[in-house]
Short mmCIF file of C-alpha atoms and ligand atoms in Angstrom, two decimals:
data_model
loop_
_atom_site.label_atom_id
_atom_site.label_comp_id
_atom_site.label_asym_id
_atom_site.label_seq_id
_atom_site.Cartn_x
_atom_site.Cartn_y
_atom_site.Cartn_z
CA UNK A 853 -4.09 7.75 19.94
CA UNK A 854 -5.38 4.25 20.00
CA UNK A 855 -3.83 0.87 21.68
CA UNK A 856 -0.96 -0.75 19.25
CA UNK A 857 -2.55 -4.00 17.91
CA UNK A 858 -0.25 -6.50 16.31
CA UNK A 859 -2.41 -9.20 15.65
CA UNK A 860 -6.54 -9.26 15.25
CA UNK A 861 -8.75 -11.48 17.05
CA UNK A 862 -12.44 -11.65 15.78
CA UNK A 863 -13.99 -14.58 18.09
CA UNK A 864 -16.16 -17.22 16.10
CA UNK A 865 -14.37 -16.14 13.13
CA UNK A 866 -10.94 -16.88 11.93
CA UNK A 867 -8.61 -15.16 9.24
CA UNK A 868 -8.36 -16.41 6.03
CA UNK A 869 -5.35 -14.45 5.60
CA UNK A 870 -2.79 -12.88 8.07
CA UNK A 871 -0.70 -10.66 5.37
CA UNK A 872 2.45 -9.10 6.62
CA UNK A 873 0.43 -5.86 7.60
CA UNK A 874 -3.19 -7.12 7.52
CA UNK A 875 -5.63 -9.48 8.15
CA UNK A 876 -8.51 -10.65 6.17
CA UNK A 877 -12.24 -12.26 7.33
CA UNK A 878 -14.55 -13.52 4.94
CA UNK A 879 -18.02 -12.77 5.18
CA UNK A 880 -19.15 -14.62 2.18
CA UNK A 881 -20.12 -11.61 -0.64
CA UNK A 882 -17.62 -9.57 1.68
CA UNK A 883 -13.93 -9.05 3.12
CA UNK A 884 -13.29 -7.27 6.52
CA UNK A 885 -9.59 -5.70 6.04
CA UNK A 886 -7.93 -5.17 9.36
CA UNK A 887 -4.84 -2.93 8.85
CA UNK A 888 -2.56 -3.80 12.05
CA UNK A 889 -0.31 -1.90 13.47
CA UNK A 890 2.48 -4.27 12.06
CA UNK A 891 5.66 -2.89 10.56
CA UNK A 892 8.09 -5.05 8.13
CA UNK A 893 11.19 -3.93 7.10
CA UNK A 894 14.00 -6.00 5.74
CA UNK A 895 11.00 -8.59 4.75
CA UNK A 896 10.42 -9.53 8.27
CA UNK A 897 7.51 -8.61 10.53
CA UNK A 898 9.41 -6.39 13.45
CA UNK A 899 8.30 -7.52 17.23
CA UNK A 900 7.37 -3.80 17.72
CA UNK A 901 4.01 -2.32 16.39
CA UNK A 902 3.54 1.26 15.38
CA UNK A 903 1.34 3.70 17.05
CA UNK A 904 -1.89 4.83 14.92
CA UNK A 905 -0.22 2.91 11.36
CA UNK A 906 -2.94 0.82 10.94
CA UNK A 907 -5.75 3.62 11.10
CA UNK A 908 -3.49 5.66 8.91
CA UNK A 909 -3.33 2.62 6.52
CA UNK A 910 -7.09 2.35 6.81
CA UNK A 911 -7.88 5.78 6.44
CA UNK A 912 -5.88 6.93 3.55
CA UNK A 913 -7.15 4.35 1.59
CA UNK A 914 -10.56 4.69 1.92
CA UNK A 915 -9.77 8.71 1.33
CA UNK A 916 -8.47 7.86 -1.98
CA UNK A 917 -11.27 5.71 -3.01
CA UNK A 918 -13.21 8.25 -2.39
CA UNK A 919 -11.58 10.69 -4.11
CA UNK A 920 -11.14 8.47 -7.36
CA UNK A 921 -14.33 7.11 -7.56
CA UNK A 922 -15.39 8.69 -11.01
CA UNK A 923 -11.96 7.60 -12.56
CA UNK A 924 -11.88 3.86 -11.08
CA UNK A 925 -14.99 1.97 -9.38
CA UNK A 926 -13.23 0.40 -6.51
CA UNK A 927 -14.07 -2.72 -3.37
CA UNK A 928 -14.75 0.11 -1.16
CA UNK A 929 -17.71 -0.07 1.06
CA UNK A 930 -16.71 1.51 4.15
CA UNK A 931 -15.00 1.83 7.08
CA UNK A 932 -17.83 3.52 9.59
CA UNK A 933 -17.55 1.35 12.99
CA UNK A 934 -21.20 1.36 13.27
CA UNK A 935 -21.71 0.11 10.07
CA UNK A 936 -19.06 -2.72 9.88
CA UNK A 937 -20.61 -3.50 13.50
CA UNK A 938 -24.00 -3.60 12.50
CA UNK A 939 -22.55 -6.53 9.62
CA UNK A 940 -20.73 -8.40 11.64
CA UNK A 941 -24.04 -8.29 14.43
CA UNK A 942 -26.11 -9.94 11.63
CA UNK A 943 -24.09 -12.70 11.65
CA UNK A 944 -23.78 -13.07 15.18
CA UNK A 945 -20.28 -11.77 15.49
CA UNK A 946 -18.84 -9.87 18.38
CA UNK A 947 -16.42 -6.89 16.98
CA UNK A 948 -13.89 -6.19 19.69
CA UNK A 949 -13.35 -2.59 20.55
CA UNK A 950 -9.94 -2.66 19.12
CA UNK A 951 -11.38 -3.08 15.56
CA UNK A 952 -13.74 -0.28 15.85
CA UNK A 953 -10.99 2.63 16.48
CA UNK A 954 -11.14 3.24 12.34
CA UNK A 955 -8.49 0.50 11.61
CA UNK A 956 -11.22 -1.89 9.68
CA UNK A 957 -12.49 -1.74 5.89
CA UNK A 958 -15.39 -4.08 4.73
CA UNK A 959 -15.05 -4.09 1.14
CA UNK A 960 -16.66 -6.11 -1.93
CA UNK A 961 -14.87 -9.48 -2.34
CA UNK A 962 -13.96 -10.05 -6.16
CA UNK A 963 -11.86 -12.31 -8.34
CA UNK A 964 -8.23 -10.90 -7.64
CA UNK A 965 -6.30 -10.92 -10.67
CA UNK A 966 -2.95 -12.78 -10.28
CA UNK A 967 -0.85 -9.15 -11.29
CA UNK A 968 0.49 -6.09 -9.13
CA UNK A 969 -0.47 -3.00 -11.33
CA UNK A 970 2.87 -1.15 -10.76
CA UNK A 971 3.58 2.51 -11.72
CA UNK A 972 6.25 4.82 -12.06
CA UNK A 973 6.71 8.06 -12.14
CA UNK A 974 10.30 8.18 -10.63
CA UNK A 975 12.90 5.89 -10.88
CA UNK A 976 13.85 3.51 -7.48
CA UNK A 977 13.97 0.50 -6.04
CA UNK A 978 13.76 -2.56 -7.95
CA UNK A 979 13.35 0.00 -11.01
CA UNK A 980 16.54 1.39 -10.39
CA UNK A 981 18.08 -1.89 -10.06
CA UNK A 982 17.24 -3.29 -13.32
CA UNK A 983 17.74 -0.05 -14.82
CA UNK A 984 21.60 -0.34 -13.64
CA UNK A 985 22.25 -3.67 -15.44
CA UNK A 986 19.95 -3.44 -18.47
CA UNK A 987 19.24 0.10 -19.01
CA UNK A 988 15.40 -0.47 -19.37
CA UNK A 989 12.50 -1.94 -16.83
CA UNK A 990 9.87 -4.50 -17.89
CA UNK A 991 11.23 -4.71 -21.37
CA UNK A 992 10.52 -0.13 -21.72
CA UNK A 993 13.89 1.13 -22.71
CA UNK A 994 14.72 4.39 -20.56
CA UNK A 995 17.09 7.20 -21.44
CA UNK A 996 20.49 6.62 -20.74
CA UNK A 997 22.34 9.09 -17.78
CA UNK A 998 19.34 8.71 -15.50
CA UNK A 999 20.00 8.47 -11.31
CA UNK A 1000 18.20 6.74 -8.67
CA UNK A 1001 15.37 9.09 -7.59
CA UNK A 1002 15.50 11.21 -11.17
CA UNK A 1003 11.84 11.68 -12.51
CA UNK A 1004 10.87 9.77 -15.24
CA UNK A 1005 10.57 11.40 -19.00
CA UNK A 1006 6.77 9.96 -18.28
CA UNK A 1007 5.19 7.62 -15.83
CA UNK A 1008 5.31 4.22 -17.11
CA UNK A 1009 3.17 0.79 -16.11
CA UNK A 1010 5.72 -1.96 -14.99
CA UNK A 1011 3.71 -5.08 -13.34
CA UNK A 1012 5.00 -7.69 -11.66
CA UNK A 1013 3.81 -11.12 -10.74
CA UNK A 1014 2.41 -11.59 -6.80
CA UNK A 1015 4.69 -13.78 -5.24
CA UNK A 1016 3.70 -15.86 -2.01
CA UNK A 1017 7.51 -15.63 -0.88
CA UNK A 1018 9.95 -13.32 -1.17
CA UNK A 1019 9.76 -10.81 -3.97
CA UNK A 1020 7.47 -9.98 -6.59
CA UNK A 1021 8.90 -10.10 -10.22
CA UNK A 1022 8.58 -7.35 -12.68
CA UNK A 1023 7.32 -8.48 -15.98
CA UNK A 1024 6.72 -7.53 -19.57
CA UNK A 1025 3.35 -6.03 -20.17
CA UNK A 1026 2.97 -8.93 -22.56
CA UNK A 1027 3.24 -11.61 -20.16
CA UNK A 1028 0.34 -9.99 -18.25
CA UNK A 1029 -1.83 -9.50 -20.82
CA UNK A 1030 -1.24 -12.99 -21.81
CA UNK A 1031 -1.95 -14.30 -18.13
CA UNK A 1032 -5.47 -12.86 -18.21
CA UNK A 1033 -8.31 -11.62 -20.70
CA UNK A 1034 -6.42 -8.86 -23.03
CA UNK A 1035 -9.21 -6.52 -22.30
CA UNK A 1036 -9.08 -6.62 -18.62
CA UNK A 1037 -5.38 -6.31 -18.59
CA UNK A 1038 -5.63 -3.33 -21.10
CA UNK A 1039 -8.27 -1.79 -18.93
CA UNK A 1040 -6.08 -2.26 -15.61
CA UNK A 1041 -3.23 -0.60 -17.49
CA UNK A 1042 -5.03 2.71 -18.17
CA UNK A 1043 -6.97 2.71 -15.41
CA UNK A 1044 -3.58 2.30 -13.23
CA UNK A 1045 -1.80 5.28 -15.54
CA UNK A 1046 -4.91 7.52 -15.31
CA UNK A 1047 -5.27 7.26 -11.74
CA UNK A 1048 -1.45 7.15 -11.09
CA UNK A 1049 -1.80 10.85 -12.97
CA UNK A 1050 -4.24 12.43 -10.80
CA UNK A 1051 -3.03 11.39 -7.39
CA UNK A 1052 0.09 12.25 -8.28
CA UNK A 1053 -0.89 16.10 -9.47
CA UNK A 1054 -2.95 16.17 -6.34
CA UNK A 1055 -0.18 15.38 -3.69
CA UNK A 1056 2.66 17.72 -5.69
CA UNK A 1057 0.12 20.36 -4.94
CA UNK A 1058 0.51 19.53 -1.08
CA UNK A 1059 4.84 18.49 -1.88
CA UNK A 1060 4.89 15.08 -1.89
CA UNK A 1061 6.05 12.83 -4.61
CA UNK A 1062 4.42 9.90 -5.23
CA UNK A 1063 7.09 8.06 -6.70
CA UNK A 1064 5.68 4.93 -7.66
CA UNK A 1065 2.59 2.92 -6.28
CA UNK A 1066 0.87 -0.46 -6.86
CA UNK A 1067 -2.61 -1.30 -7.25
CA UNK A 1068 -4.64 -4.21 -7.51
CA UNK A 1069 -7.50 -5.30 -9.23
CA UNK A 1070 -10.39 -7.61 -9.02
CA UNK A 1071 -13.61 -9.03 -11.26
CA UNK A 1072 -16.53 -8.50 -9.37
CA UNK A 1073 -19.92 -8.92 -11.32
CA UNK A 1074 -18.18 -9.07 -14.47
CA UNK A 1075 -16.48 -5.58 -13.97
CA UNK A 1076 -12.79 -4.65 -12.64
CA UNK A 1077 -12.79 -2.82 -10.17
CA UNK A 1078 -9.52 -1.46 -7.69
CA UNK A 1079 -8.73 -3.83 -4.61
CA UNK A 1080 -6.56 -4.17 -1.68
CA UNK A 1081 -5.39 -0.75 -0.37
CA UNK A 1082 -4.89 2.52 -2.52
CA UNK A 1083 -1.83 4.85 -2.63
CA UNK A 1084 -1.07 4.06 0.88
CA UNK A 1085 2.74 4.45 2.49
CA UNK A 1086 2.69 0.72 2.12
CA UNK A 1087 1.32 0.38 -1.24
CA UNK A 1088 4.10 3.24 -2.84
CA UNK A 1089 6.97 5.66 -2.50
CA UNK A 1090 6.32 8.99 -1.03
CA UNK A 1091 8.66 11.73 -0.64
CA UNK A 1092 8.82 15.00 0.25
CA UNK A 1093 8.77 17.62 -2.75
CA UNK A 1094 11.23 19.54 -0.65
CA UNK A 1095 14.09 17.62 -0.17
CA UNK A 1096 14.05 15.59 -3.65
CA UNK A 1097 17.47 14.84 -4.61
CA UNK A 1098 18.04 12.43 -7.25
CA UNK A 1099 21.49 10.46 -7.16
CA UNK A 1100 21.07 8.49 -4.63
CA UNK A 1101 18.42 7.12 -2.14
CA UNK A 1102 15.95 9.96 -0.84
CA UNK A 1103 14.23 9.89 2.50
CA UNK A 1104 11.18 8.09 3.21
CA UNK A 1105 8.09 8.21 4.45
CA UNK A 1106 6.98 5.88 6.79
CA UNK A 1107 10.17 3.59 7.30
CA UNK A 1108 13.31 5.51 7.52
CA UNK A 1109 13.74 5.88 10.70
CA UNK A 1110 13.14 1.94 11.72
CA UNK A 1111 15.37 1.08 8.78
CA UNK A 1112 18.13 3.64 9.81
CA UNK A 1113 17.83 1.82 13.22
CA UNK A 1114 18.21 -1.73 12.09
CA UNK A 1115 21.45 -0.25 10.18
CA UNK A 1116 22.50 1.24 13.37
CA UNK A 1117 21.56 -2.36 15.32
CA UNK A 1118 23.74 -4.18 13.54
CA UNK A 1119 20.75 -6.81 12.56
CA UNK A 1120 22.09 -9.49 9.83
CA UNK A 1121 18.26 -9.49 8.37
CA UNK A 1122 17.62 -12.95 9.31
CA UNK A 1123 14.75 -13.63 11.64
CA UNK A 1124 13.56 -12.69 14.70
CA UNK A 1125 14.10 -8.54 14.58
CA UNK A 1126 15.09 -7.06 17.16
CA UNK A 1127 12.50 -4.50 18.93
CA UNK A 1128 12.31 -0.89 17.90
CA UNK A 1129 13.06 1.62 20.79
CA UNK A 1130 10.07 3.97 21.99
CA UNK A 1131 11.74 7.10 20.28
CA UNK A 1132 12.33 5.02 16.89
CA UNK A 1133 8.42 4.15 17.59
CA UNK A 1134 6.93 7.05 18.30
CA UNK A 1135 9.36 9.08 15.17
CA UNK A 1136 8.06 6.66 12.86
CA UNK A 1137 3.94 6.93 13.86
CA UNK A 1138 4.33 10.65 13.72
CA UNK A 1139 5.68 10.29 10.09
CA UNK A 1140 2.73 8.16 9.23
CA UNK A 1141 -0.19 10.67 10.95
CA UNK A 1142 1.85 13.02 9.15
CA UNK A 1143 1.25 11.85 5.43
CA UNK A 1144 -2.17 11.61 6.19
CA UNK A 1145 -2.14 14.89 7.05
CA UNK A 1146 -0.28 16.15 3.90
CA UNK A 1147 -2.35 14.06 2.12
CA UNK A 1148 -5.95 14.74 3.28
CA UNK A 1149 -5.47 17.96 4.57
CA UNK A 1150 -6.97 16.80 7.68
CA UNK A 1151 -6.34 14.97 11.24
CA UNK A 1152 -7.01 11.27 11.44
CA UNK A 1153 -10.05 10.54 12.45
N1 ATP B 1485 -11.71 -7.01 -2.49
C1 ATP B 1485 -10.88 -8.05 -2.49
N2 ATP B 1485 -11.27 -9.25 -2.98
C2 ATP B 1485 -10.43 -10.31 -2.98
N3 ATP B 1485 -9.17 -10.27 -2.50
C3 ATP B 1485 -8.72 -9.10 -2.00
C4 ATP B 1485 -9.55 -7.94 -1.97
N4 ATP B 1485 -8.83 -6.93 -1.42
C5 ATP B 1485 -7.62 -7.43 -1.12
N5 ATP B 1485 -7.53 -8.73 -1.46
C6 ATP B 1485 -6.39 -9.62 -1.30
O1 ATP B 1485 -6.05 -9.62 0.08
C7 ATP B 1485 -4.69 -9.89 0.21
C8 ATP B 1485 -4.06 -8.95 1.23
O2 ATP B 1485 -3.03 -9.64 1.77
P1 ATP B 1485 -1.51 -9.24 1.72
O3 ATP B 1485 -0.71 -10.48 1.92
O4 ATP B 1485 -1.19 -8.35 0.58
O5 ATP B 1485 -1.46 -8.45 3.06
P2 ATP B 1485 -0.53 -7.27 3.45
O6 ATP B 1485 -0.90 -6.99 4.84
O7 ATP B 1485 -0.61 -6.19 2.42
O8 ATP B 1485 0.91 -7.93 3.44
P3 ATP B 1485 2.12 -7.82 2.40
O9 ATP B 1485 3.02 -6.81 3.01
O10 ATP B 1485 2.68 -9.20 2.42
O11 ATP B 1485 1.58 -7.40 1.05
C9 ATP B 1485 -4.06 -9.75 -1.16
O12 ATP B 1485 -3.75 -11.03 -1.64
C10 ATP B 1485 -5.16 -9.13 -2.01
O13 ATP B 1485 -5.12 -9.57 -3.33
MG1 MG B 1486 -0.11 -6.45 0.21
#
């Protein structure tokens, strides 16, 4: 197990972006992505870190783009200490030890485009939601009679805009594909579905749903290619083939036992959060090292 990191320091070298989870260095033609061990639930960064998340986060991903490298060309470069050390050496950077335990990914920088590539294979969350009022999601109609958690007649694209506060907001596929060139939204679309379909096959095989995920995607020499982080607990909805019970909320992942705790707490969900207690801690990190294993088949590295 490594240390719990909350926030990265890379001396000579600041952030350009300290997300809720990660934090991002530029090095010009490249990104450094350092997952922390940060947790939000509730839409508020908890005081507590989480054992090994970061790695996990880390990990996963770059297992993934691995994996769906022949359907989707991705920012992926790597995430071997040695190598991200021997990068940041050449510009005369110092990598602490705590960024070489695997939590790091130095990826291709690219264009972002200004969409979250959202799909669905079950219905939940802000799916479910619309669903309730207006019996369809991003302007796709859905059969009627259908519960939070039930599967999907097929998995369906729904993006939504990237908000800089609070929530993102589900859109029309038309608006998208008038926000950018038609043929790169077209081509994000399938390659989102496509991929979407093959993870999704591959983790039933090892019972887990993967409910729905979000991807992102980038111009980079003129091509699209995948960005950000890739079917990771933080990026979708996993459950466990097991104990799938549509009709109401099912059990996650990652954060079910921190959110179950803030119930518990009495929090109102306003800033600060309180602290997670070590058992919530430690129950939640083994839930993350276990997905990986489900996932990968293997121990983290
Ligand atoms: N290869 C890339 N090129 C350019 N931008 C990238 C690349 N990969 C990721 N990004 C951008 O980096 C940012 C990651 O920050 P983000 O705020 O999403 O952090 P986070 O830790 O996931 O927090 P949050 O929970 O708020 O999403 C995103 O805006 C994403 O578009
Ligand atoms: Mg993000």
């Amino acid at each position: 197990m490594s240390s719990v990191l909350l926030s990265s320091e890379l001396p000579g070298l600041e952030p350009i972006l300290r997300g809720k989870v990660r934090d991002v260095y530029d090095l010009d033609y490249h990104l450094l992505i350092v997952a922390t061990d940060r947790i939000s639930a509730y839409d508020s960064i908890l005081p507590t870190g989480i054992p090994d998340k970061g790695r996990v986060l880390t990990q996963l991903s770059a297992f993934w783009f691995e994996q769906l490298r022949s359907l989707c060309p991705s920012h992926y470069i790597s995430v071997d200490p040695e190598q991200i050390q021997d990068v940041l050496l050449a510009r005369k950077l110092e990598i602490p030890e705590e960024l070489l335990e695997g939590r790091c990914m130095l990826v291709t920088r690219a264009r972002a485009l200004p969409v979250e590539c959202v799909v669905r294979g079950y219905l939940d969350g802000s799916a479910w939601r619309e669903y309730q009022t207006s019996g369809s999601i991003c302007g796709i109609r859905l059969p009627e009679g259908l519960k939070q958690g039930s599967r999907l007649p097929e998995p369906i694209f729904t993006p939504a805009t990237k908000a800089t506060t609070g929530h993102d907001e589900n859109i029309p596929e038309s608006r998208m594909f008038r926000m950018m060139e038609p043929g790169l939204a077209k081509q994000a679309k399938e390659i989102s579905l496509a991929v979407y379909n093959a993870a999704a096959e591959y983790a039933q095989d090892r019972g887990v749903i993967i409910a729905d995920t979000n991807f992102e995607y980038g111009v980079f020499q003129e091509s699209l290619i995948m960005i950000d982080e890739c079917l990771t607990p933080d990026s979708s909805r996993f459950w466990d083939a097991a104990r799938w019970e549509p009709g109401g909320p099912q059990p996650s992942y990652d954060k079910q036992f921190v959110r179950d705790y803030l119930d518990r707490s009495g929090w109102n969900h306003e800033p600060p959060a309180p602290p997670l207690p070590a058992d919530v801690t430690e129950r939640t990190a083994e839930k993350y090292r276990q997905i990986y294993r489900r996932l990968t088949d293997s121990e983290l590295p």
